Coordinates of C-alpha atoms in Angstrom, one line a residue:
M652 CA 2.6 -6.5 27.2
A653 CA 1.4 -5.9 23.5
T654 CA 3.6 -7.3 20.7
E655 CA 5.6 -4.6 19.0
E656 CA 4.4 -3.8 15.5
K657 CA 5.1 -1.1 12.8
C658 CA 2.6 0.8 10.8
P659 CA 2.4 2.6 7.6
Y660 CA 3.5 6.0 8.6
S661 CA 7.0 5.4 9.9
G662 CA 9.8 6.5 7.9
R663 CA 8.0 9.0 5.8
G664 CA 9.9 12.2 6.9
V665 CA 12.8 13.9 5.2
G666 CA 15.1 11.0 6.3
R667 CA 18.1 10.8 8.6
R668 CA 20.6 11.7 5.8
G669 CA 18.4 14.7 4.5
F670 CA 18.2 16.0 8.1
L671 CA 21.8 15.8 8.8
A672 CA 22.6 17.5 5.4
G673 CA 20.1 20.3 5.7
G674 CA 20.5 20.9 9.5
V675 CA 17.9 21.9 11.9
A676 CA 17.5 25.4 10.5
A677 CA 16.4 23.9 7.0
V678 CA 13.9 21.7 8.7
G679 CA 12.7 24.6 10.9
A680 CA 12.2 26.7 7.8
A681 CA 10.2 24.0 6.2
L682 CA 7.8 24.1 9.1
V683 CA 6.1 27.0 7.5
P684 CA 2.7 25.7 6.3
Q685 CA 2.8 25.4 2.5
P686 CA -0.2 27.1 0.8
F687 CA -2.8 24.9 -0.8
A688 CA -6.6 25.0 -1.2
V689 CA -9.1 22.1 -1.0
A690 CA -11.0 23.0 -4.2
A691 CA -14.7 22.7 -4.5
A692 CA -16.0 19.4 -5.9
R693 CA -16.9 19.2 -9.6
R694 CA -20.4 20.0 -10.6
G695 CA -22.9 17.3 -9.8
K696 CA -20.7 16.0 -6.8
L697 CA -21.7 15.9 -3.2
G698 CA -18.2 17.0 -2.1
V699 CA -14.6 15.7 -1.8
M700 CA -13.2 12.7 0.1
L701 CA -9.8 13.4 1.4
M702 CA -7.6 10.3 1.8
N703 CA -4.0 9.3 2.2
R704 CA -2.0 7.0 -0.2
I705 CA 1.4 5.4 0.1
G706 CA 2.8 4.6 -3.2
P707 CA 5.0 5.9 -6.1
S708 CA 3.9 9.2 -7.5
T709 CA 5.6 8.6 -10.9
S710 CA 6.8 5.7 -12.9
T711 CA 8.6 5.8 -16.3
L712 CA 9.3 3.1 -18.8
Y713 CA 12.8 2.9 -20.3
I714 CA 14.5 0.9 -23.1
A715 CA 18.3 0.5 -23.2
D716 CA 20.8 -1.7 -25.1
I717 CA 21.6 -5.1 -23.5
D718 CA 24.6 -3.7 -21.8
G719 CA 22.5 -0.8 -20.3
K720 CA 23.9 1.9 -22.6
N721 CA 21.8 4.2 -24.8
E722 CA 19.0 4.4 -22.1
R723 CA 15.9 6.4 -23.3
R724 CA 12.3 6.7 -22.5
L725 CA 10.3 3.9 -24.1
L726 CA 7.2 6.1 -24.8
Q727 CA 7.3 9.4 -26.4
N728 CA 4.3 10.6 -24.4
S729 CA 5.1 9.0 -21.2
A730 CA 2.9 9.1 -18.0
F731 CA 2.5 6.9 -14.9
D732 CA 3.7 3.7 -16.8
R733 CA 5.1 0.4 -15.7
H734 CA 5.2 -3.4 -15.9
A735 CA 5.9 -3.7 -19.8
S736 CA 5.5 -6.8 -22.0
I737 CA 6.3 -7.4 -25.6
T738 CA 4.8 -9.5 -28.4
A739 CA 6.8 -12.3 -30.0
D740 CA 7.5 -10.4 -33.1
G741 CA 8.9 -7.5 -31.1
K742 CA 6.7 -5.1 -32.6
T743 CA 4.0 -4.2 -29.9
I744 CA 4.4 -3.5 -26.2
Y745 CA 1.8 -3.7 -23.5
F746 CA 2.0 -1.9 -20.3
T747 CA 0.3 -0.9 -17.0
T748 CA -0.6 2.8 -16.7
E749 CA -2.5 5.3 -14.5
R750 CA -3.4 7.6 -17.3
A751 CA -7.0 7.5 -16.4
G752 CA -6.3 8.8 -12.9
D753 CA -3.9 8.4 -9.9
G754 CA -4.6 5.0 -8.5
N755 CA -6.4 3.5 -11.4
S756 CA -4.3 0.9 -13.2
S757 CA -5.3 0.0 -16.6
I758 CA -3.4 -1.8 -19.5
Y759 CA -2.4 0.1 -22.8
W760 CA -0.4 -0.9 -25.8
A761 CA 1.8 0.9 -28.4
S762 CA 3.8 0.1 -31.4
L763 CA 7.5 0.1 -31.4
N764 CA 9.0 2.3 -34.3
G765 CA 12.4 1.8 -35.8
S766 CA 14.3 3.4 -33.0
G767 CA 12.7 1.1 -30.4
Q768 CA 10.4 3.6 -29.0
G769 CA 6.6 3.2 -28.4
V770 CA 4.2 5.3 -30.4
G771 CA 0.4 5.4 -31.0
V772 CA -0.5 4.6 -27.4
Q773 CA -4.0 3.0 -27.2
P774 CA -6.1 1.5 -24.3
S775 CA -6.5 -2.3 -24.1
I776 CA -8.1 -3.2 -20.7
T777 CA -9.7 -0.2 -18.8
G778 CA -12.2 0.1 -16.0
S779 CA -12.3 0.9 -12.3
A780 CA -10.6 -2.3 -11.3
V781 CA -6.8 -2.8 -11.0
D782 CA -5.8 -4.2 -14.4
D783 CA -2.2 -5.1 -14.5
T784 CA 0.8 -7.2 -16.0
G785 CA -0.8 -7.8 -19.4
V786 CA 1.1 -10.4 -21.3
P787 CA 0.5 -11.3 -24.9
S788 CA 0.3 -15.0 -26.0
P789 CA 3.3 -16.0 -28.4
D790 CA 0.8 -16.7 -31.2
G791 CA -0.6 -13.1 -30.8
T792 CA -4.3 -14.1 -30.3
K793 CA -4.8 -13.5 -26.5
L794 CA -3.6 -11.2 -23.6
A795 CA -3.4 -12.7 -20.1
F796 CA -3.6 -10.2 -17.2
M797 CA -4.3 -9.7 -13.6
S798 CA -7.4 -7.9 -12.5
T799 CA -9.5 -7.2 -9.5
R800 CA -12.7 -6.7 -11.7
S801 CA -14.6 -9.6 -10.3
A802 CA -17.3 -9.0 -7.7
D803 CA -14.9 -10.1 -4.8
H804 CA -12.2 -7.6 -5.9
L805 CA -9.7 -10.3 -5.5
A806 CA -6.7 -10.4 -7.9
Q807 CA -7.4 -13.0 -10.6
I808 CA -5.9 -14.2 -13.7
W809 CA -8.0 -13.2 -16.8
V810 CA -7.6 -13.7 -20.6
K811 CA -8.8 -11.3 -23.4
N812 CA -9.3 -12.6 -26.9
L813 CA -7.7 -9.9 -29.0
K814 CA -9.9 -10.5 -31.9
S815 CA -13.4 -10.7 -30.2
E816 CA -12.4 -8.7 -27.1
A817 CA -14.1 -11.3 -24.9
L818 CA -12.8 -11.5 -21.4
T819 CA -12.6 -14.8 -19.3
N820 CA -11.9 -15.0 -15.6
L821 CA -9.6 -18.1 -15.4
T822 CA -9.0 -18.3 -11.7
G823 CA -12.2 -16.7 -10.2
T824 CA -14.3 -19.7 -10.6
A825 CA -16.2 -21.6 -7.8
A826 CA -14.0 -24.7 -8.5
L827 CA -10.8 -22.9 -8.0
K828 CA -11.8 -20.6 -5.1
G829 CA -9.3 -20.7 -2.2
G830 CA -10.0 -20.9 1.5
S831 CA -12.3 -18.2 2.9
N832 CA -9.7 -16.9 5.3
S833 CA -7.0 -16.9 2.7
P834 CA -5.6 -13.9 0.8
D835 CA -6.5 -15.9 -2.5
G836 CA -4.7 -13.7 -4.9
H837 CA -3.2 -14.6 -8.3
F838 CA -0.3 -12.7 -10.0
R839 CA 2.1 -12.3 -12.7
P840 CA 0.8 -14.5 -15.6
A841 CA 3.3 -16.0 -18.1
W842 CA 2.5 -17.8 -21.4
S843 CA 4.2 -21.0 -22.4
P844 CA 5.9 -20.9 -25.8
D845 CA 3.0 -22.9 -27.5
S846 CA 0.4 -20.4 -26.2
Q847 CA -1.4 -23.3 -24.5
W848 CA -0.6 -22.8 -20.8
I849 CA -0.3 -19.8 -18.3
A850 CA 1.9 -19.9 -15.3
F851 CA 1.2 -17.5 -12.4
S852 CA 1.9 -17.2 -8.7
S853 CA -0.8 -17.5 -6.0
D854 CA -1.3 -17.2 -2.2
R855 CA -4.4 -19.2 -2.4
N856 CA -5.0 -21.5 0.6
T857 CA -2.4 -19.7 2.7
A858 CA -3.0 -18.0 5.9
W859 CA -2.8 -14.4 6.6
T860 CA 0.4 -14.0 8.6
G861 CA 2.0 -10.9 10.2
H862 CA 5.7 -10.1 9.9
G863 CA 7.9 -11.0 12.7
N864 CA 7.0 -14.6 12.2
G865 CA 3.3 -13.8 12.7
T866 CA 3.5 -11.4 15.7
G867 CA 3.4 -8.2 13.6
W868 CA 0.7 -6.0 12.1
E869 CA 1.8 -6.0 8.4
H870 CA 1.2 -9.2 6.5
T871 CA 3.7 -11.3 4.8
Q872 CA 3.0 -13.4 1.7
E873 CA 3.5 -17.1 0.9
L874 CA 3.2 -17.8 -2.9
S875 CA 3.4 -21.0 -4.9
I876 CA 3.6 -21.5 -8.9
Y877 CA 0.6 -22.8 -10.6
I878 CA -0.3 -23.4 -14.3
I879 CA -3.7 -23.4 -16.2
K880 CA -4.7 -23.7 -19.7
A881 CA -6.1 -20.7 -21.6
D882 CA -9.5 -22.3 -21.6
G883 CA -9.6 -22.7 -17.7
T884 CA -8.8 -26.3 -17.7
G885 CA -5.8 -28.2 -16.4
F886 CA -5.3 -26.2 -13.3
R887 CA -2.5 -27.5 -11.0
Q888 CA 0.3 -26.6 -8.7
V889 CA 3.9 -27.1 -10.1
A890 CA 6.1 -25.6 -7.4
T891 CA 5.6 -25.0 -3.7
K892 CA 7.7 -24.8 -0.5
P893 CA 6.0 -24.3 2.9
G894 CA 7.0 -21.0 4.4
Y895 CA 8.4 -19.6 1.3
C896 CA 7.3 -17.2 -1.4
L897 CA 7.8 -18.4 -5.1
G898 CA 7.1 -15.7 -7.5
S899 CA 7.2 -14.2 -11.1
P900 CA 7.3 -17.4 -13.1
S901 CA 8.7 -17.5 -16.7
W902 CA 8.9 -20.3 -19.1
S903 CA 12.0 -21.8 -20.8
P904 CA 12.0 -21.5 -24.5
D905 CA 11.5 -25.2 -25.0
G906 CA 8.5 -25.0 -22.6
T907 CA 9.8 -27.8 -20.2
R908 CA 10.8 -25.6 -17.3
I909 CA 9.6 -22.5 -15.3
V910 CA 12.0 -20.2 -13.7
Y911 CA 11.0 -18.1 -10.4
Y912 CA 12.4 -16.3 -7.4
Q913 CA 12.3 -17.9 -4.0
L914 CA 12.6 -16.3 -0.6
T915 CA 11.2 -16.9 2.9
R916 CA 7.7 -15.8 3.6
E917 CA 9.2 -13.5 6.4
D918 CA 11.5 -11.9 3.9
T919 CA 8.6 -10.6 1.7
W920 CA 8.2 -8.0 4.4
A921 CA 11.9 -7.0 4.4
A922 CA 11.8 -7.0 0.6
H923 CA 9.8 -3.8 0.4
R924 CA 11.3 -2.0 3.5
P925 CA 14.3 0.0 2.4
E926 CA 16.2 -0.5 5.6
D927 CA 15.9 -4.3 5.3
I928 CA 16.6 -5.1 1.7
G929 CA 20.2 -5.6 2.2
Q930 CA 19.5 -7.9 4.9
C931 CA 17.3 -10.4 3.0
E932 CA 17.9 -12.7 0.2
S933 CA 16.3 -14.7 -2.4
Q934 CA 17.5 -17.3 -4.9
I935 CA 16.5 -17.9 -8.6
C936 CA 15.2 -21.5 -9.1
S937 CA 13.4 -23.5 -11.8
V938 CA 11.0 -26.4 -11.9
N939 CA 10.6 -29.2 -14.4
V940 CA 6.9 -28.8 -15.4
A941 CA 6.5 -32.5 -16.0
T942 CA 8.0 -34.0 -13.0
G943 CA 8.1 -31.2 -10.5
A944 CA 11.7 -31.6 -9.8
T945 CA 13.3 -28.1 -8.7
T946 CA 16.8 -26.8 -9.3
Q947 CA 18.4 -23.8 -7.4
L948 CA 20.3 -21.7 -10.1
T949 CA 21.9 -19.1 -7.7
S950 CA 23.4 -19.1 -4.2
T951 CA 24.7 -15.6 -3.3
A952 CA 23.8 -14.6 0.1
N953 CA 22.2 -11.2 1.3
V954 CA 21.1 -10.3 -2.3
L955 CA 17.5 -9.9 -3.2
K956 CA 17.0 -11.4 -6.6
V957 CA 13.5 -11.1 -8.5
S958 CA 11.9 -10.9 -11.9
P959 CA 13.7 -13.9 -13.5
R960 CA 13.4 -14.6 -17.3
Y961 CA 14.9 -16.7 -19.9
V962 CA 16.8 -14.5 -22.3
N963 CA 17.8 -17.4 -24.6
N964 CA 18.0 -21.2 -24.4
T965 CA 20.8 -21.2 -21.9
E966 CA 20.8 -17.9 -19.9
V967 CA 18.4 -16.5 -17.3
G968 CA 18.4 -12.9 -16.5
Y969 CA 17.1 -11.4 -13.2
L970 CA 16.9 -8.0 -11.2
I971 CA 19.0 -7.4 -8.2
K972 CA 16.6 -5.2 -6.2
G973 CA 18.4 -2.8 -3.8
G974 CA 21.9 -2.4 -2.6
P975 CA 25.0 -1.2 -4.4
N976 CA 24.7 -3.7 -7.4
E977 CA 21.0 -2.9 -8.1
G978 CA 20.3 -3.7 -11.8
I979 CA 20.5 -6.9 -14.0
A980 CA 22.6 -10.0 -13.5
Y981 CA 22.6 -13.4 -15.2
V982 CA 22.8 -16.9 -13.8
N983 CA 25.7 -18.0 -16.1
G984 CA 27.3 -14.7 -16.6
T985 CA 27.2 -14.9 -20.4
L986 CA 25.8 -11.3 -20.8
P987 CA 27.0 -8.0 -19.2
T988 CA 25.7 -7.1 -15.9
V989 CA 23.8 -3.7 -15.7
L990 CA 23.9 -1.4 -12.9
R991 CA 20.8 0.9 -12.6
A992 CA 19.4 2.3 -9.4
G993 CA 15.6 2.1 -9.2
M994 CA 15.2 -0.3 -12.0
R995 CA 12.0 -2.5 -11.7
S996 CA 10.3 -5.4 -13.7
P997 CA 12.9 -5.8 -16.6
I998 CA 12.1 -7.7 -19.7
W999 CA 14.2 -8.7 -22.7
T1000 CA 13.2 -8.0 -26.4
P1001 CA 12.9 -11.1 -28.5
D1002 CA 16.1 -10.4 -30.4
G1003 CA 18.1 -10.2 -27.2
K1004 CA 19.4 -6.8 -28.0
S1005 CA 17.6 -4.6 -25.6
I1006 CA 16.2 -4.5 -22.2
I1007 CA 12.8 -2.6 -21.1
Y1008 CA 12.1 -1.7 -17.4
D1009 CA 10.2 0.8 -15.3
V1010 CA 11.7 3.3 -12.7
P1011 CA 9.0 4.2 -10.2
D1012 CA 9.6 7.0 -7.6
A1013 CA 7.8 8.5 -4.5
D1014 CA 9.3 11.8 -5.2
P1015 CA 7.9 14.3 -5.7
V1016 CA 5.5 13.5 -2.8
R1017 CA 1.9 14.1 -3.8
T1018 CA 0.6 17.6 -3.0
I1019 CA -2.3 18.2 -0.7
D1020 CA -5.5 18.2 -2.5
Q1021 CA -3.9 16.4 -5.6
T1022 CA -6.7 14.9 -7.6
L1023 CA -7.0 11.1 -7.3
Y1024 CA -9.0 8.6 -9.2
S1025 CA -12.6 8.3 -7.7
W1026 CA -14.4 5.0 -7.4
D1027 CA -17.5 6.9 -6.2
S1028 CA -19.6 8.9 -8.8
D1029 CA -20.8 11.1 -6.0
W1030 CA -17.6 12.2 -4.5
D1031 CA -14.2 13.7 -5.8
Y1032 CA -11.2 11.9 -4.2
R1033 CA -8.2 14.1 -3.3
F1034 CA -4.8 13.4 -1.5
M1035 CA -4.3 14.5 2.1
D1036 CA -1.7 14.2 4.8
V1037 CA -2.3 11.8 7.7
F1038 CA -5.1 11.9 10.4
P1039 CA -7.2 14.7 8.9
V1040 CA -10.1 15.8 11.1
L1041 CA -12.7 18.5 10.8
S1042 CA -14.0 20.5 13.7
K1043 CA -17.7 21.3 14.1
Q1044 CA -16.9 24.8 13.2
G1045 CA -15.4 23.7 9.8
R1046 CA -11.7 23.9 10.4
L1047 CA -9.3 21.1 9.3
A1048 CA -6.4 19.8 11.3
I1049 CA -3.7 17.3 10.1
T1050 CA -0.4 15.7 11.3
Q1051 CA 1.9 17.0 8.7
K1052 CA 3.5 13.7 8.2
Q1053 CA 4.3 13.4 4.4
T1054 CA 4.1 17.0 3.3
G1055 CA 5.7 20.2 4.3
A1056 CA 8.5 19.6 6.8
A1057 CA 7.2 16.0 7.3
I1058 CA 8.1 15.8 10.9
S1059 CA 4.7 15.3 12.3
S1060 CA 3.7 18.8 13.5
I1061 CA -0.1 19.7 14.0
V1062 CA -1.4 22.1 11.5
T1063 CA -4.8 23.7 11.2
M1064 CA -6.4 25.6 8.3
K1065 CA -9.7 26.4 6.7
P1066 CA -10.8 23.8 4.2
D1067 CA -10.0 26.2 1.4
G1068 CA -6.4 26.3 2.6
T1069 CA -6.2 29.7 3.9
D1070 CA -5.4 30.9 7.6
Q1071 CA -2.9 28.0 8.2
V1072 CA -1.6 27.6 11.7
T1073 CA 1.1 25.3 13.1
V1074 CA -0.5 24.9 16.5
Y1075 CA 2.2 22.4 17.6
N1076 CA 5.7 22.4 16.3
A1077 CA 7.1 18.7 16.7
A1078 CA 10.7 20.2 16.2
S1079 CA 10.4 21.7 19.6
D1080 CA 10.0 18.5 21.5
G1081 CA 11.7 15.0 21.1
D1082 CA 14.7 13.8 19.0
P1083 CA 15.1 15.8 15.8
I1084 CA 16.5 12.8 13.9
L1085 CA 13.7 10.4 14.9
E1086 CA 11.0 13.1 14.0
A1087 CA 12.7 13.5 10.6
E1088 CA 12.5 9.7 10.0
G1089 CA 8.8 9.7 11.1
L1090 CA 9.3 7.6 14.3
V1091 CA 8.5 10.5 16.7
G1092 CA 6.0 13.3 16.4
A1093 CA 2.6 14.6 17.2
F1094 CA 0.0 12.2 16.0
R1095 CA -3.8 12.1 15.5
P1096 CA -5.1 15.6 16.3
S1097 CA -8.8 15.6 17.8
W1098 CA -11.0 18.8 18.1
S1099 CA -13.0 19.6 21.1
P1100 CA -16.6 20.1 20.2
D1101 CA -16.3 23.9 20.8
G1102 CA -13.4 24.1 18.4
Q1103 CA -11.2 25.6 21.1
W1104 CA -8.8 22.9 21.9
L1105 CA -6.9 20.2 19.9
A1106 CA -5.7 17.0 21.6
F1107 CA -2.9 14.9 20.2
G1108 CA -0.1 12.5 21.3
M1109 CA 3.5 13.3 21.3
G1110 CA 6.3 10.8 21.6
G1111 CA 7.7 7.7 20.2
W1112 CA 5.6 5.5 17.8
F1113 CA 5.8 2.3 15.9
Q1114 CA 8.8 0.2 16.8
M1115 CA 10.0 3.2 19.0
R1116 CA 7.2 2.4 21.5
A1117 CA 9.4 -0.4 22.9
T1118 CA 11.9 2.1 24.3
M1119 CA 10.0 5.5 24.3
T1120 CA 6.9 6.8 26.1
A1121 CA 4.3 9.2 24.6
V1122 CA 2.2 11.9 26.3
V1123 CA -1.3 13.1 25.5
Y1124 CA -1.3 16.9 25.2
R1125 CA -3.9 19.5 24.5
V1126 CA -3.5 22.9 23.1
K1127 CA -5.7 25.9 22.2
S1128 CA -6.6 26.3 18.5
D1129 CA -4.2 29.3 18.3
G1130 CA -1.3 27.4 19.4
T1131 CA -1.1 28.6 23.0
G1132 CA -1.8 27.0 26.4
L1133 CA 0.0 23.7 25.6
E1134 CA -0.9 21.3 28.6
A1135 CA 0.3 17.7 29.2
L1136 CA -2.7 15.6 30.2
T1137 CA -0.8 12.3 31.0
D1138 CA 2.4 12.0 33.1
G1139 CA 4.7 10.2 30.4
S1140 CA 5.0 7.0 32.5
T1141 CA 3.7 5.0 29.6
N1142 CA 3.1 5.3 25.9
A1143 CA -0.3 7.2 25.6
G1144 CA -1.7 8.4 22.4
F1145 CA -4.4 8.7 19.8
P1146 CA -6.8 10.8 21.9
C1147 CA -10.4 12.0 21.0
F1148 CA -12.8 14.1 22.9
S1149 CA -16.2 12.9 24.1
P1150 CA -19.3 14.4 22.5
D1151 CA -19.7 17.0 25.3
G1152 CA -16.1 17.8 25.5
T1153 CA -15.7 16.9 29.2
K1154 CA -13.6 13.8 28.7
L1155 CA -10.8 12.5 26.6
L1156 CA -10.4 9.0 25.4
Y1157 CA -6.9 7.6 24.5
R1158 CA -5.0 4.4 24.4
V1159 CA -2.0 3.1 26.4
W1160 CA 0.7 0.7 25.3
G1161 CA 3.4 -0.8 27.4
A1162 CA 3.1 -2.5 30.9
E1163 CA -0.6 -1.9 30.5
D1164 CA -2.7 -2.0 27.4
G1165 CA -6.1 -0.6 26.6
L1166 CA -8.3 2.5 26.4
R1167 CA -8.5 5.1 29.1
I1168 CA -11.1 7.8 29.7
L1169 CA -9.7 11.1 31.4
D1170 CA -12.2 13.4 33.1
L1171 CA -10.9 16.9 32.1
A1172 CA -12.5 18.4 35.2
T1173 CA -11.5 16.1 37.9
R1174 CA -8.4 14.7 36.2
T1175 CA -9.3 11.2 37.1
T1176 CA -8.6 8.4 34.7
T1177 CA -10.9 5.3 34.1
A1178 CA -9.7 2.1 32.5
L1179 CA -12.2 1.2 29.8
T1180 CA -10.5 -1.9 28.4
D1181 CA -7.3 -3.8 29.2
W1182 CA -6.7 -5.3 25.7
P1183 CA -4.4 -4.2 23.0
D1184 CA -6.7 -1.7 21.7
N1185 CA -5.9 1.3 19.5
V1186 CA -7.0 4.4 17.6
P1187 CA -10.4 5.1 19.3
D1188 CA -13.1 7.4 17.9
W1189 CA -16.0 8.7 19.9
S1190 CA -19.3 9.2 18.0
D1191 CA -21.8 12.1 18.6
D1192 CA -24.3 9.4 19.6
N1193 CA -21.9 8.2 22.5
V1194 CA -20.5 5.0 20.9
I1195 CA -16.7 4.3 20.9
L1196 CA -15.1 2.8 17.9
F1197 CA -11.6 1.2 18.1
T1198 CA -9.2 -1.4 16.7
R1199 CA -8.6 -4.5 18.9
K1200 CA -5.8 -7.2 18.4
T1201 CA -8.2 -10.1 18.7
S1202 CA -5.6 -12.9 18.2
A1203 CA -1.9 -13.3 17.7
T1204 CA -2.3 -12.3 13.9
S1205 CA -5.7 -10.6 13.8
F1206 CA -6.9 -7.0 14.2
D1207 CA -10.5 -6.1 14.0
I1208 CA -12.9 -3.1 14.4
C1209 CA -14.9 -3.1 17.5
T1210 CA -17.5 -0.8 19.3
I1211 CA -18.3 -0.4 23.0
N1212 CA -20.2 2.1 25.2
P1213 CA -18.4 4.5 27.3
D1214 CA -19.4 2.6 30.6
G1215 CA -17.8 -0.6 29.1
T1216 CA -21.0 -2.3 28.2
G1217 CA -22.1 -3.4 24.7
L1218 CA -18.8 -4.6 23.3
K1219 CA -19.3 -5.7 19.7
Q1220 CA -16.7 -7.1 17.2
L1221 CA -17.7 -5.8 13.7
T1222 CA -15.0 -7.6 11.6
V1223 CA -13.9 -11.2 11.8
S1224 CA -11.4 -12.1 9.0
G1225 CA -7.7 -12.4 9.4
A1226 CA -7.0 -9.7 6.8
N1227 CA -6.7 -6.9 9.4
H1228 CA -8.9 -3.9 9.8
A1229 CA -7.8 -0.5 11.4
H1230 CA -7.7 3.3 11.4
A1231 CA -11.6 3.3 11.7
V1232 CA -13.5 6.6 12.2
W1233 CA -17.1 7.7 12.2
N1234 CA -18.0 9.4 9.2
G1235 CA -20.8 11.8 10.7
T1236 CA -23.7 9.8 9.3
G1237 CA -23.5 6.8 11.5
R1238 CA -21.3 4.8 9.1
I1239 CA -17.7 3.6 9.8
L1240 CA -14.8 4.3 7.4
Y1241 CA -11.8 2.0 7.8
N1242 CA -8.8 0.5 6.2
S1243 CA -8.8 -3.3 5.3
G1244 CA -7.0 -6.1 3.5
D1245 CA -10.1 -8.0 2.9
A1246 CA -9.6 -7.7 -0.9
G1247 CA -6.1 -9.3 -0.7
F1248 CA -2.8 -8.5 -2.2
R1249 CA -2.9 -6.7 -5.6
E1250 CA 0.7 -7.7 -6.5
E1251 CA 3.5 -9.9 -5.2
A1252 CA 4.6 -8.4 -1.9
A1253 CA 8.3 -8.7 -2.7
L1254 CA 8.1 -6.3 -5.6
Y1255 CA 6.7 -3.4 -3.8
D1256 CA 8.9 -0.6 -2.6
D1257 CA 8.9 1.6 0.5
T1258 CA 5.5 0.6 1.7
F1259 CA 4.0 -1.3 4.7
Q1260 CA 0.5 -2.6 4.0
P1261 CA 0.2 -2.4 0.1
Y1262 CA -3.0 -4.5 0.3
G1263 CA -4.9 -1.9 2.4
Q1264 CA -7.9 -0.3 0.9
I1265 CA -10.7 2.0 2.2
F1266 CA -14.0 0.5 3.3
S1267 CA -17.2 1.7 4.8
M1268 CA -19.8 -0.1 6.7
N1269 CA -22.9 0.4 9.0
A1270 CA -22.4 0.9 12.7
D1271 CA -23.5 -2.8 13.3
G1272 CA -20.8 -4.1 10.7
S1273 CA -23.3 -4.8 7.9
D1274 CA -23.2 -3.4 4.2
N1275 CA -19.4 -3.4 3.8
T1276 CA -18.6 -1.3 0.8
M1277 CA -15.0 -1.0 -0.8
L1278 CA -14.4 2.7 -1.6
T1279 CA -10.9 2.3 -3.2
D1280 CA -9.6 -0.3 -5.5
S1281 CA -6.0 0.7 -6.2
Q1282 CA -2.6 -1.2 -6.2
W1283 CA -1.5 1.1 -3.4
E1284 CA -1.9 1.6 0.3
D1285 CA -4.9 3.8 0.9
S1286 CA -6.5 4.9 4.2
M1287 CA -7.5 7.8 6.4
P1288 CA -10.5 9.2 4.7
L1289 CA -12.5 12.4 5.5
Y1290 CA -15.6 13.5 3.7
L1291 CA -16.0 17.3 3.1
T1292 CA -19.3 18.3 1.8
N1293 CA -19.8 21.2 -0.7
A1294 CA -21.3 23.2 2.1
V1295 CA -18.1 22.9 4.1
L1296 CA -15.8 23.6 1.1
N1297 CA -17.9 26.6 0.0
G1298 CA -17.9 28.0 3.5

């Protein structure tokens, strides 16, 4: 029996509390498709790439007094801003922003005026890579930051000379490269008081490990604390604990100690899941830089403590993430606690009078066709709900998972957004509470070649597979003729039609695993595989693409012929690869963690695979190309050419 694993699209509905408060009638009314249009691509583009993103849609920086009072926006012209730092003289702030486009993280700076607000916003580090957590050196000559701008797209620690503007990659050298099957990321740089050293966290030379102590799909993260000189010399590890995550280092004012948070590797998964935050805990610790001796500074249980900083010579402040006491607390209790829901990444001003922090939010949900930053000069990138698929006749179908009623109904429309039809209303079948929470619904529509039918799976998904079955259905494109194609004895789903429309391919999970082919004329079913295989896609030239669990911790992209011959494994790393589809030109589009984490995992919110980016490759697995480079979870691409958009 396959191991139970979760996936990124659970828990994205209106939520149990919202459903109970609004009632069935309110959710039913929301089922009416909301109008939208996939606009034509900009002049000179080949078309639009639709894709899904899981991540905050807004983020605002705030400044408040040390007791949390007098909160106001830090920037007069605020945008999608987060992760602030401040110069030693308290006159300039640096921060991460997505002002250049949704998904493109850059570093900007602003001057603080007399009222403590940032004015005169200017770019500092820009480009198509993730540039994040810029921190000025105490002497004001350099800026340390994390960036994925190197050729391998891994998170590295860089330094910018603020006078010459020269950039240096400190950790991306051949001498410091981690193991080939390691996430190999570097995060959260922090300067020593003398501006000579940079501390940071890293998962270099650790193994990709799934949650559930290695049995699950989503990765956990094991971090250690390292230091390196600003010229790239002196690299060494200063604190580590096998099976634990040590993150967000910060130096003591005298430069002798580094403070950090510490939690188990397994709890780095729970730390970014809202249902688990109150069940995991971390502690604030410090290490003597010279001797390596560590000291645990806190002991409270079931409290997630992150983002520690020395506020003065004797006090360490930190963020309580989640729970009823979310906000700022102190190790020795010499300063007032601050309750502030949603607060993230707090810092203290040098005079100790104010705190600066960001408040990210996933509401409002991105709208369908919302413009995203594009990493491809030939295509515009736009947001779309999950499992988008285009019929050969040019009609679009989606699972309405994040938008609209967000209970996983099947909706079709013309690519311009007109003529919308709910061909299957998920509220008519299954548990409405679980549907609202995203654990039950109609997943992964597939068009028949003639455009007359849609197939999909309806039932329990993700962790609900352990106790619920799912049935493969087909329905006519006008919403009539609903027909069950499997008997409900197992969890069957993720169907796709054969090129000639005579067969249907789907996966089963439970007492039996693998891919099954149903002959629609004879209703006979043939077992194609008996491995934990998932999300198949059948190409026009008769090759089947799918994801296989190749080991206890690895998921890879494979192809096979419909007669069971010609099995090929196209990916091999432990980073996990999934949601693979043919793009219509013989290339494969898929989601992968090959570029590693882009942030400390415990600092994310409401996400599942924050390291997941979109890639493409040839049918033989060659020519892997990264199509997104964001700090968020990107997946499920669909290309719409101008010919399709213009009808």
